[in-house]
Coordinates of N, CA and C in Angstrom, one line a residue:
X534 N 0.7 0.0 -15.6 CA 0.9 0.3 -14.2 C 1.6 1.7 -14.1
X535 N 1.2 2.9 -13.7 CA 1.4 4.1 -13.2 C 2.9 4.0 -12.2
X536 N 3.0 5.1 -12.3 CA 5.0 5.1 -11.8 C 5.0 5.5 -10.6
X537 N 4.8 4.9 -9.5 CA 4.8 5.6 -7.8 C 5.9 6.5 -8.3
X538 N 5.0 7.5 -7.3 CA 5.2 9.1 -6.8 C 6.4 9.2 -5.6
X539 N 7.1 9.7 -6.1 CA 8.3 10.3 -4.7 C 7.1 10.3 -3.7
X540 N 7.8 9.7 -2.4 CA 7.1 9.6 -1.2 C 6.9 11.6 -0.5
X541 N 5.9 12.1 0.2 CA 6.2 13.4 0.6 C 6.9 13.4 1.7
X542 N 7.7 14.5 1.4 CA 8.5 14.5 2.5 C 8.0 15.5 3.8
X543 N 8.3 15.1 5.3 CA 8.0 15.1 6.2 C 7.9 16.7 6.5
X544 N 9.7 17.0 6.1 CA 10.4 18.2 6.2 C 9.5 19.7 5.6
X545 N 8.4 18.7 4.4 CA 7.7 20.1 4.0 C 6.3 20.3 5.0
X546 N 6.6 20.2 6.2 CA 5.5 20.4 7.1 C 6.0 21.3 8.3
X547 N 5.4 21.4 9.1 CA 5.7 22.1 10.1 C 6.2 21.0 11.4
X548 N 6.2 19.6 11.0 CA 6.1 18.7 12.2 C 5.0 18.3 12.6
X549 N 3.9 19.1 12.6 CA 2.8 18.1 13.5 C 2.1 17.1 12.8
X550 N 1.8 16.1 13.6 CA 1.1 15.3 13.0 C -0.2 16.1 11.9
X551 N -0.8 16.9 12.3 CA -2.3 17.3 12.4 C -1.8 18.1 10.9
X552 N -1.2 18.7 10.5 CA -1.1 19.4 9.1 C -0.6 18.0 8.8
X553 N 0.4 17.1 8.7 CA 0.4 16.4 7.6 C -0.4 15.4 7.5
X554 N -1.3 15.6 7.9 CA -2.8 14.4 7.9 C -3.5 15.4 7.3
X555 N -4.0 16.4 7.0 CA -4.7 17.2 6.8 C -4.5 17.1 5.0
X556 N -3.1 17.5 5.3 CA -2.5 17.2 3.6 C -2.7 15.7 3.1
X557 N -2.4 14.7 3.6 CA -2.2 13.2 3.0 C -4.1 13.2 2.5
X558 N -5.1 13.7 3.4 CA -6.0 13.7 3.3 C -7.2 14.0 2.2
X559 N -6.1 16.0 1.7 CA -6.2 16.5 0.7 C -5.8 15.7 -0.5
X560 N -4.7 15.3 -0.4 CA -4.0 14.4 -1.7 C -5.2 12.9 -2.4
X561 N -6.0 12.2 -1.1 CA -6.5 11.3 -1.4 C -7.7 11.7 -2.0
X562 N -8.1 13.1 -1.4 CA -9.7 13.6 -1.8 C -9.1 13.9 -3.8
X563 N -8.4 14.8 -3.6 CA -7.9 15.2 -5.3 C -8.3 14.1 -6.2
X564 N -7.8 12.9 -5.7 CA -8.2 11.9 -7.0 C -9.6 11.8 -7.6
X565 N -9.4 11.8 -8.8 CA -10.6 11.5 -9.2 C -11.2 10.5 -9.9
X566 N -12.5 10.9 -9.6 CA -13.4 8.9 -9.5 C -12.6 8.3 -10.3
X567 N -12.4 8.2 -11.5 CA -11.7 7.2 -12.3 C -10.4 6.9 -12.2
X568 N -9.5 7.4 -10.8 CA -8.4 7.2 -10.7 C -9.0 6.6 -9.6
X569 N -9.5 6.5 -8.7 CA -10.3 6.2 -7.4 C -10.2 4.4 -8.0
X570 N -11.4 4.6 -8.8 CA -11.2 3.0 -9.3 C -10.7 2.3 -9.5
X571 N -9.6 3.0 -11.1 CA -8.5 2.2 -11.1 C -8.0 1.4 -9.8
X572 N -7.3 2.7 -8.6 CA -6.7 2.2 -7.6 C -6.9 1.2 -7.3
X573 N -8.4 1.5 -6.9 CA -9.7 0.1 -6.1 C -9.2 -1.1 -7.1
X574 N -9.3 -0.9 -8.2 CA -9.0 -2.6 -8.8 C -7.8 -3.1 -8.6
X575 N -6.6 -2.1 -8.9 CA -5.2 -2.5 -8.2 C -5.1 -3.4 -7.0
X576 N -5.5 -2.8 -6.1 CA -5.4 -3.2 -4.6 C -6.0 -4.1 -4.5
X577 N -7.2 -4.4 -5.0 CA -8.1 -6.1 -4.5 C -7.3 -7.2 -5.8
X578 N -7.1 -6.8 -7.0 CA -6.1 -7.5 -7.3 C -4.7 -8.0 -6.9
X579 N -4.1 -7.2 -6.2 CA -3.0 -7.4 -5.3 C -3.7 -8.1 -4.1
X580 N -4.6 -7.6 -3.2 CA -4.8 -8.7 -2.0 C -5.0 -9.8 -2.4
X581 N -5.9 -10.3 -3.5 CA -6.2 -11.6 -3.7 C -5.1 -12.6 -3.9
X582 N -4.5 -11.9 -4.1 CA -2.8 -12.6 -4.4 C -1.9 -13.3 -3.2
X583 N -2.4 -12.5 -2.2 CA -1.7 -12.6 -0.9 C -1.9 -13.6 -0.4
X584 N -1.0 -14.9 0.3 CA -1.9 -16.1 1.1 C -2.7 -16.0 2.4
X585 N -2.7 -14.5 3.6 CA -3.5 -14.2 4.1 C -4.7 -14.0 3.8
X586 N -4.7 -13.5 3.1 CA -6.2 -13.0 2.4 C -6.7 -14.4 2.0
X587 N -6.3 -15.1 1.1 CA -6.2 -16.3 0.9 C -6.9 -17.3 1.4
X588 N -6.3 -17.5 2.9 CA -6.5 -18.3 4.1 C -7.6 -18.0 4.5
X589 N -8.1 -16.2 4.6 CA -8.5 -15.8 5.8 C -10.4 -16.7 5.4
X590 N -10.9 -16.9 6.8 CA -12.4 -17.1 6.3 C -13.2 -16.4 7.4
X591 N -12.6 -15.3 8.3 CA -12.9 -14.2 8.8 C -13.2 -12.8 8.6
X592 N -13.1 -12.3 8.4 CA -12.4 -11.0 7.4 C -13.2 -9.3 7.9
X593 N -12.4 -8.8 8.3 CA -13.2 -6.9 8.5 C -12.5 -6.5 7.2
X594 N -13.5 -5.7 6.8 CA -13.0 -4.4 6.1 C -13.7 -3.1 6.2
X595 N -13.8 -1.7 5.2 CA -14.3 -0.7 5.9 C -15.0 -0.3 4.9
X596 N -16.3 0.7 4.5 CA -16.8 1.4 3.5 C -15.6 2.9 3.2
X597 N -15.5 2.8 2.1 CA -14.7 3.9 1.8 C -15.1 5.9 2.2
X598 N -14.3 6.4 3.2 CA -15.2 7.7 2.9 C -13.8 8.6 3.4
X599 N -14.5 9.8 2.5 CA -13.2 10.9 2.3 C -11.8 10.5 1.6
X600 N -12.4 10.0 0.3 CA -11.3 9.6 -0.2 C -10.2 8.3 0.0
X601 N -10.7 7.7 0.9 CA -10.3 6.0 1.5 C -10.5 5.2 0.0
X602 N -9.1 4.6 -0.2 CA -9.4 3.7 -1.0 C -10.3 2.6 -0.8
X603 N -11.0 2.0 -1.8 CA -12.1 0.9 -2.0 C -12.0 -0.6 -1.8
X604 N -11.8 -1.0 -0.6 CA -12.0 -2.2 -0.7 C -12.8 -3.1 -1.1
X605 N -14.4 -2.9 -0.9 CA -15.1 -3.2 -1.5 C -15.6 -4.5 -2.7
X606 N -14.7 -4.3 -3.7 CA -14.5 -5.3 -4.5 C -14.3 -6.5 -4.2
X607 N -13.7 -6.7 -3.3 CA -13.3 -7.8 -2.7 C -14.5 -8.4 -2.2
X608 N -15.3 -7.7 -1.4 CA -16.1 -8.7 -0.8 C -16.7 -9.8 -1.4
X609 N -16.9 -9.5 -2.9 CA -17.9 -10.6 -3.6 C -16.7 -11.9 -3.3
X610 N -15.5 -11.4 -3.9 CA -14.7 -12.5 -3.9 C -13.9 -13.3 -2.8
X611 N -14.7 -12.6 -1.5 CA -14.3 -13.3 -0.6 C -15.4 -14.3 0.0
X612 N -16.8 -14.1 -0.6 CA -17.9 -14.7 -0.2 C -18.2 -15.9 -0.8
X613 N -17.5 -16.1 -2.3 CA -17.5 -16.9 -3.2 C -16.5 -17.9 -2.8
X614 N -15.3 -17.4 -1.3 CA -13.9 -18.3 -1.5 C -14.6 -19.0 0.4
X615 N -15.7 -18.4 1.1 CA -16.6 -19.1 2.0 C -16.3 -18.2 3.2
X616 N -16.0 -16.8 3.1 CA -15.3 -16.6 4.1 C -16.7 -15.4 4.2
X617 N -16.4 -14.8 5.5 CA -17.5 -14.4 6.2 C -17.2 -12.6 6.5
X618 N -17.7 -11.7 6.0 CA -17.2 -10.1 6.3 C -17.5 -9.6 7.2
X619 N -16.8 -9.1 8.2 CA -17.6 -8.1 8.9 C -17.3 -6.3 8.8
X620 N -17.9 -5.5 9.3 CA -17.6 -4.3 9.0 C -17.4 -3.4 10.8
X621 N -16.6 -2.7 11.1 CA -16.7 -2.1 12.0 C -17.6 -1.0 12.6
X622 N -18.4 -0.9 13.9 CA -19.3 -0.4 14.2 C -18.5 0.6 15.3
X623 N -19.2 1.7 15.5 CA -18.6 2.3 16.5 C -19.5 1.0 17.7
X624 N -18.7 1.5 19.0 CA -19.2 0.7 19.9 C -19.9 1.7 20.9
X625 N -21.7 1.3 21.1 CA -21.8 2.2 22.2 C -21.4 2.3 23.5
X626 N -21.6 3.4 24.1 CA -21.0 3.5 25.6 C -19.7 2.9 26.0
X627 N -18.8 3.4 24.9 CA -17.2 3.2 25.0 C -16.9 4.1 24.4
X628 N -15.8 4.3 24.7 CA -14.6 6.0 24.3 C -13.9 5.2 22.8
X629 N -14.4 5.4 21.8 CA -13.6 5.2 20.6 C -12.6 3.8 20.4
X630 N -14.1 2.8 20.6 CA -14.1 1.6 20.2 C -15.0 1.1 19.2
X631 N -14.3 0.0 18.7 CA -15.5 -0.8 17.3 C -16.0 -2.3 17.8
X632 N -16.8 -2.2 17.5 CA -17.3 -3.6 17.2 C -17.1 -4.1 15.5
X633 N -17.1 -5.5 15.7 CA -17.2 -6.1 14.4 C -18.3 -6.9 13.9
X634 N -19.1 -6.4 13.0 CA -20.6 -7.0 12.6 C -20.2 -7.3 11.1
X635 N -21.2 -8.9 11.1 CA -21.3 -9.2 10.4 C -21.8 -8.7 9.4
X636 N -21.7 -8.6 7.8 CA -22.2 -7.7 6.6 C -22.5 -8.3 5.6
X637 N -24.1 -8.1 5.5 CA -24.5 -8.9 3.7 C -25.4 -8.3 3.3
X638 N -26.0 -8.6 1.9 CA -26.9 -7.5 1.5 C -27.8 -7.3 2.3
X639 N -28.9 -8.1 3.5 CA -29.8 -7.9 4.7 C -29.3 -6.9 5.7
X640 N -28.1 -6.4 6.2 CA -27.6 -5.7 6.9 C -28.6 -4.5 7.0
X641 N -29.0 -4.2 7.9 CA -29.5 -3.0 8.3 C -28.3 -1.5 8.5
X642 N -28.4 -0.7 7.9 CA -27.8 0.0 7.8 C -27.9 1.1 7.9
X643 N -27.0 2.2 8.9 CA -27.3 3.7 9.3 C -26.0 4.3 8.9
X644 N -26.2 5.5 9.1 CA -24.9 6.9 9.0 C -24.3 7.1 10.1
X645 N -23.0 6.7 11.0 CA -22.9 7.6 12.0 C -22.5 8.8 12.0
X646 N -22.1 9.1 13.5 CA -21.7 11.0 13.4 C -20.4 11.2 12.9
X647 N -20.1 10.1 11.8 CA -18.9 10.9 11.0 C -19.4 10.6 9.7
X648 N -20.4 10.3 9.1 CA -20.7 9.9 8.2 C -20.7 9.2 7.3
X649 N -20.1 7.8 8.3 CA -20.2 6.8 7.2 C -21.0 6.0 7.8
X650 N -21.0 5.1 6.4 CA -22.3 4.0 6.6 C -21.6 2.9 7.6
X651 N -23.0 2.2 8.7 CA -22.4 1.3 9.3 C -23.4 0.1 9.4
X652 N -23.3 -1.0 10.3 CA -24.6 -1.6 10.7 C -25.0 -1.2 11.9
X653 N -26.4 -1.0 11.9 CA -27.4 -0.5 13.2 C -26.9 -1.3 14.1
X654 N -26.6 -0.2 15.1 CA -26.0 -0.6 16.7 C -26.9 -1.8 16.9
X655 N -28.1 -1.6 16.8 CA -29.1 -2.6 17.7 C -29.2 -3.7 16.9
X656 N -29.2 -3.9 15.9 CA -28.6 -5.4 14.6 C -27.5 -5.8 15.8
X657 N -26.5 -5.3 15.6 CA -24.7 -5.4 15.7 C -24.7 -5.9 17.3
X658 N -25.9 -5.1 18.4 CA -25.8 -5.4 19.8 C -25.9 -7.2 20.0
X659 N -26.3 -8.0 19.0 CA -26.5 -8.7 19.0 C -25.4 -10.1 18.9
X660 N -25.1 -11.0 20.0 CA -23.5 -11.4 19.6 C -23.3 -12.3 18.5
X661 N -24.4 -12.9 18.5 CA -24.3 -13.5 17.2 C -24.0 -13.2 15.7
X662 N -23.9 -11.6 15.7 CA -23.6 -10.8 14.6 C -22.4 -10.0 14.7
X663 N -22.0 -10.5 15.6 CA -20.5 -10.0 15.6 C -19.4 -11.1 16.1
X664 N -18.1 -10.7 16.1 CA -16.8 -11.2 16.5 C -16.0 -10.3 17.4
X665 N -15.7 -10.5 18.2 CA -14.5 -9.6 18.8 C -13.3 -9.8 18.4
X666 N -12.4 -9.0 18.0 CA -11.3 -8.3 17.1 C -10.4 -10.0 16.8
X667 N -9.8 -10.3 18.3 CA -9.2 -11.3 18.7 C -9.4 -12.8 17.7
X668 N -11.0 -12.5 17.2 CA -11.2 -13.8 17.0 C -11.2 -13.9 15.2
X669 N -10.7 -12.9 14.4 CA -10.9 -12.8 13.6 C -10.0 -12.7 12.9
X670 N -9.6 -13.5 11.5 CA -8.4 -14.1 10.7 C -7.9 -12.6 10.5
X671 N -8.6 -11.4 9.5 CA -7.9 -10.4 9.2 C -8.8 -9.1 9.6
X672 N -8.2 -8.1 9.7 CA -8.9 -7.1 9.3 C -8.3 -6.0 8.5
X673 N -8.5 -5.3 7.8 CA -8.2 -4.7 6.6 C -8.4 -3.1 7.2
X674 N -7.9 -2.5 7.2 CA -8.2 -1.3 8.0 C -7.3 0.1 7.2
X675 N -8.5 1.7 7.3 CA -7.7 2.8 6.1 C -6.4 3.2 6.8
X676 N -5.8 3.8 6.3 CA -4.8 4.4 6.8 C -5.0 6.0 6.1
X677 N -4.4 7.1 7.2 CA -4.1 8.4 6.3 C -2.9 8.4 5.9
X678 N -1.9 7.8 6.0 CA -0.4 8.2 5.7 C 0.3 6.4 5.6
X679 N 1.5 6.6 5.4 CA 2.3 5.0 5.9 C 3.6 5.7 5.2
X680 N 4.9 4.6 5.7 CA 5.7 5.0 5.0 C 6.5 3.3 4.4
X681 N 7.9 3.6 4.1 CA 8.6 2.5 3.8 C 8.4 1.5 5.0
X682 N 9.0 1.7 6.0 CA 9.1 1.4 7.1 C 7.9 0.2 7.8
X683 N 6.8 1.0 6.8 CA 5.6 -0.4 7.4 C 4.9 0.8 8.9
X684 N 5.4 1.8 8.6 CA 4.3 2.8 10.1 C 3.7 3.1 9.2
X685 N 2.4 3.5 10.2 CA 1.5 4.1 10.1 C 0.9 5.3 10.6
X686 N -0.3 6.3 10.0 CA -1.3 6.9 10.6 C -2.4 6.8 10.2
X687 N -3.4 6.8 11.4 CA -4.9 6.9 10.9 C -5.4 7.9 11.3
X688 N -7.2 8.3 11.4 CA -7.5 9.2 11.1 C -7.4 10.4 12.5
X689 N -6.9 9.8 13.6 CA -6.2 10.9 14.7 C -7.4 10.0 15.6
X690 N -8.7 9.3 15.5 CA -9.4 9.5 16.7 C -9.1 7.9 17.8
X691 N -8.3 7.1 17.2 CA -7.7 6.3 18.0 C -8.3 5.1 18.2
X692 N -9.6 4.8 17.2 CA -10.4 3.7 17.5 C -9.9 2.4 16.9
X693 N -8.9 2.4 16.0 CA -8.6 1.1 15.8 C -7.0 0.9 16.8
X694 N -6.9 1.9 17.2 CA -5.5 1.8 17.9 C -6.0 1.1 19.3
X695 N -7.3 1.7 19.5 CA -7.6 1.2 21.2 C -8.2 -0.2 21.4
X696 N -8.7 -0.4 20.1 CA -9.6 -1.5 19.8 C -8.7 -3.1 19.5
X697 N -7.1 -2.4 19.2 CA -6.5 -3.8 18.6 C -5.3 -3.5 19.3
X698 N -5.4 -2.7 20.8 CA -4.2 -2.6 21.9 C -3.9 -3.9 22.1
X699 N -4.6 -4.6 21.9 CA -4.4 -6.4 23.0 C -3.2 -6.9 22.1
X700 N -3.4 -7.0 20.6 CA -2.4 -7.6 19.9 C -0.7 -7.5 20.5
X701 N -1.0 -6.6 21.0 CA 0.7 -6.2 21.1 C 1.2 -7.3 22.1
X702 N -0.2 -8.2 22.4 CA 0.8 -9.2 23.9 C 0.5 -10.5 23.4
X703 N 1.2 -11.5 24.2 CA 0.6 -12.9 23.5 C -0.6 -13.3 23.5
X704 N -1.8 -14.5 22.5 CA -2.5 -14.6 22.2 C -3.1 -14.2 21.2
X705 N -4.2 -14.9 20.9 CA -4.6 -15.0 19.3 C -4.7 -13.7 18.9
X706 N -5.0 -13.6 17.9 CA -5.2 -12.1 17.4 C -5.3 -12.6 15.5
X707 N -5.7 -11.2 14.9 CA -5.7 -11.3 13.6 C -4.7 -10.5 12.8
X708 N -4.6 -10.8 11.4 CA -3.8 -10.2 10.7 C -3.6 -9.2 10.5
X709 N -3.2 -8.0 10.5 CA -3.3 -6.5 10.2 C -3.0 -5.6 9.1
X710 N -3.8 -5.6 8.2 CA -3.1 -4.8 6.9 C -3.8 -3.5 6.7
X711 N -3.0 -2.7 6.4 CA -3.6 -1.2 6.6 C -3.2 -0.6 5.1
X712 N -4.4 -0.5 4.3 CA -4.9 -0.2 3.0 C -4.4 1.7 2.6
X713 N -3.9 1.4 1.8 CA -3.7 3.6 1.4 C -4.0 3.5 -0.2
X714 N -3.9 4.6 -0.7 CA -3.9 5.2 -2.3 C -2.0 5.8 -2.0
X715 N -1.7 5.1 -3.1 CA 0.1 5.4 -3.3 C 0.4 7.0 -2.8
X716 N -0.1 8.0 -2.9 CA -0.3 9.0 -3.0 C -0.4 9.5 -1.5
X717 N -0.4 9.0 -0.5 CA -0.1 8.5 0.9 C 0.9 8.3 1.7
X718 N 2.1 7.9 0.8 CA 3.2 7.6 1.1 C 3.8 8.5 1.3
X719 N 4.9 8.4 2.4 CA 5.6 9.5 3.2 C 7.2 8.8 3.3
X720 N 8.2 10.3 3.1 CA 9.1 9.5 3.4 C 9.9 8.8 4.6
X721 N 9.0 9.1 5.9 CA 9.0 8.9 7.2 C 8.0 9.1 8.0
X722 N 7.4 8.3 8.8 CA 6.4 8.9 9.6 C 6.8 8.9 11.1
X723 N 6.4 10.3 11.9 CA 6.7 9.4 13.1 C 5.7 8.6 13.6
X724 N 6.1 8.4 15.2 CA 5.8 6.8 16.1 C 5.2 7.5 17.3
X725 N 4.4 7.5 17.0 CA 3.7 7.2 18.5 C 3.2 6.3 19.8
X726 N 3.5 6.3 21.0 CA 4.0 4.8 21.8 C 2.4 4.3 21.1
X727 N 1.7 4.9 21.0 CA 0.1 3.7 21.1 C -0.4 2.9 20.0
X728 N 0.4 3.5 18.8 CA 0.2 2.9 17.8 C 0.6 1.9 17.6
X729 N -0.6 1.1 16.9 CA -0.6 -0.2 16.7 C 0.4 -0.9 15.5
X730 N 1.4 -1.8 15.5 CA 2.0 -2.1 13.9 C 1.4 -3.1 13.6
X731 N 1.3 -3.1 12.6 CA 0.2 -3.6 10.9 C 1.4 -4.7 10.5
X732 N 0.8 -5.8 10.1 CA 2.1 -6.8 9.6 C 2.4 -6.8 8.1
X733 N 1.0 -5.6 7.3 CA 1.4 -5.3 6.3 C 0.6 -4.2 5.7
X734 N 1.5 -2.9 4.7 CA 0.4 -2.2 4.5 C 0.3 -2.6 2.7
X735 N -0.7 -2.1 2.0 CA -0.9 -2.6 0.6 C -1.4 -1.2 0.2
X736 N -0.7 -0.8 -1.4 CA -1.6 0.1 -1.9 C -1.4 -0.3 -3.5
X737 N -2.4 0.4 -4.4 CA -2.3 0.0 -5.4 C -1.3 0.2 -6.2
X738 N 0.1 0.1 -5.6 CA 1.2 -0.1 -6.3 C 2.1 -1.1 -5.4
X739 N 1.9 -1.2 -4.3 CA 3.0 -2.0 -3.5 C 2.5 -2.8 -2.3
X740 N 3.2 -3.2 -1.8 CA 3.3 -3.7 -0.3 C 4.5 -3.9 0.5
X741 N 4.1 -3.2 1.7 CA 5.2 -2.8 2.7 C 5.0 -4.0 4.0
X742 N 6.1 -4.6 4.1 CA 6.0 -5.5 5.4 C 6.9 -5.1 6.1
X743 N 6.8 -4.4 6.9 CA 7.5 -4.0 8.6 C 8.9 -4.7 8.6

């Protein structure tokens, strides 16, 4: 097991959000593939561990891009334990929302305009192939930054923040765990009112519960 990294400190920035996402972003790209992996086995070793994960027979998670650690792995072994994946779609004709579609090797699959892989809007328009957020045991979601504390950042455009605003009030909702590469860690992040809190973040060395 590799020795976590002094968390970065805040102070070597200018303050804004937007450079130290820029850098957390740099740090994740640097790794390389065989550190990438490793990581990826860390982390789905560690979730499997977890009795959320466990439990869940719902489940989002994300395709890895720009250096996003790999969840992936997991899927086989969540299909094997009867549980059901979905992956997040941008949502059409909404301001920086997702949908949640179902994912298996039949998935029809496109690029969107950020360039990751997703399932075809018109598959996904379909409700039977999806869940809304509310109804679903976990979802597993990247993060650019986190700190001790259990905050978070993601990637600035606000779609899982707008998408999983409801949690903050009573009623069902799902689990929230927000996935990093160790190398992510900060020694403080700020808070922004809209951001959403995660009941746990995981990286291939640790996990942070709020």
């Amino acid at each position: 097991m590799p020795t976590p990294a002094a968390p970065l400190l805040l102070d070597d920035f200018d303050g804004s959000r937007r450079s130290l996402r820029r850098e957390l972003r740099r740090r994740r790209r640097a790794l390389t593939p065989r550190q990438r992996r490793n990581a990826s086995n860390r982390l789905c070793l560690r979730l499997r561990r977890l009795p959320e994960v466990q439990r869940a027979r719902r489940v989002a998670l994300y395709l890895p891009n720009d250096g996003e650690i790999d969840p992936t792995p997991l899927i086989d072994w969540l299909r094997r334990r009867g549980a059901r994946v979905y992956l997040p779609v941008l949502r059409p004709l909404s301001r920086n929302r997702l949908w949640f579609v179902h994912y298996h090797a039949d998935t029809p699959m496109v690029t969107n305009r950020y360039g990751i892989p997703e399932p075809q809007t018109r598959h996904g328009a379909h409700r039977a192939r999806r869940q809304p957020a509310w109804a679903l045991d976990l979802i597993l979601l990247p993060l650019v930054g986190f700190d001790d504390a259990g905050q978070r950042m993601g990637m600035g455009g606000g779609f899982y923040d707008r998408t999983l605003a409801f949690t903050r009030h009573p009623g069902p909702r799902p689990r929230l765990m927000g996935l990093a590469h160790e190398c992510q860690r900060v020694e403080a992040l700020p808070i922004e009112p809209w951001d959403v809190p995660l009941d746990a973040i995981v990286s291939d060395t640790r996990i942070v519960r709020p």
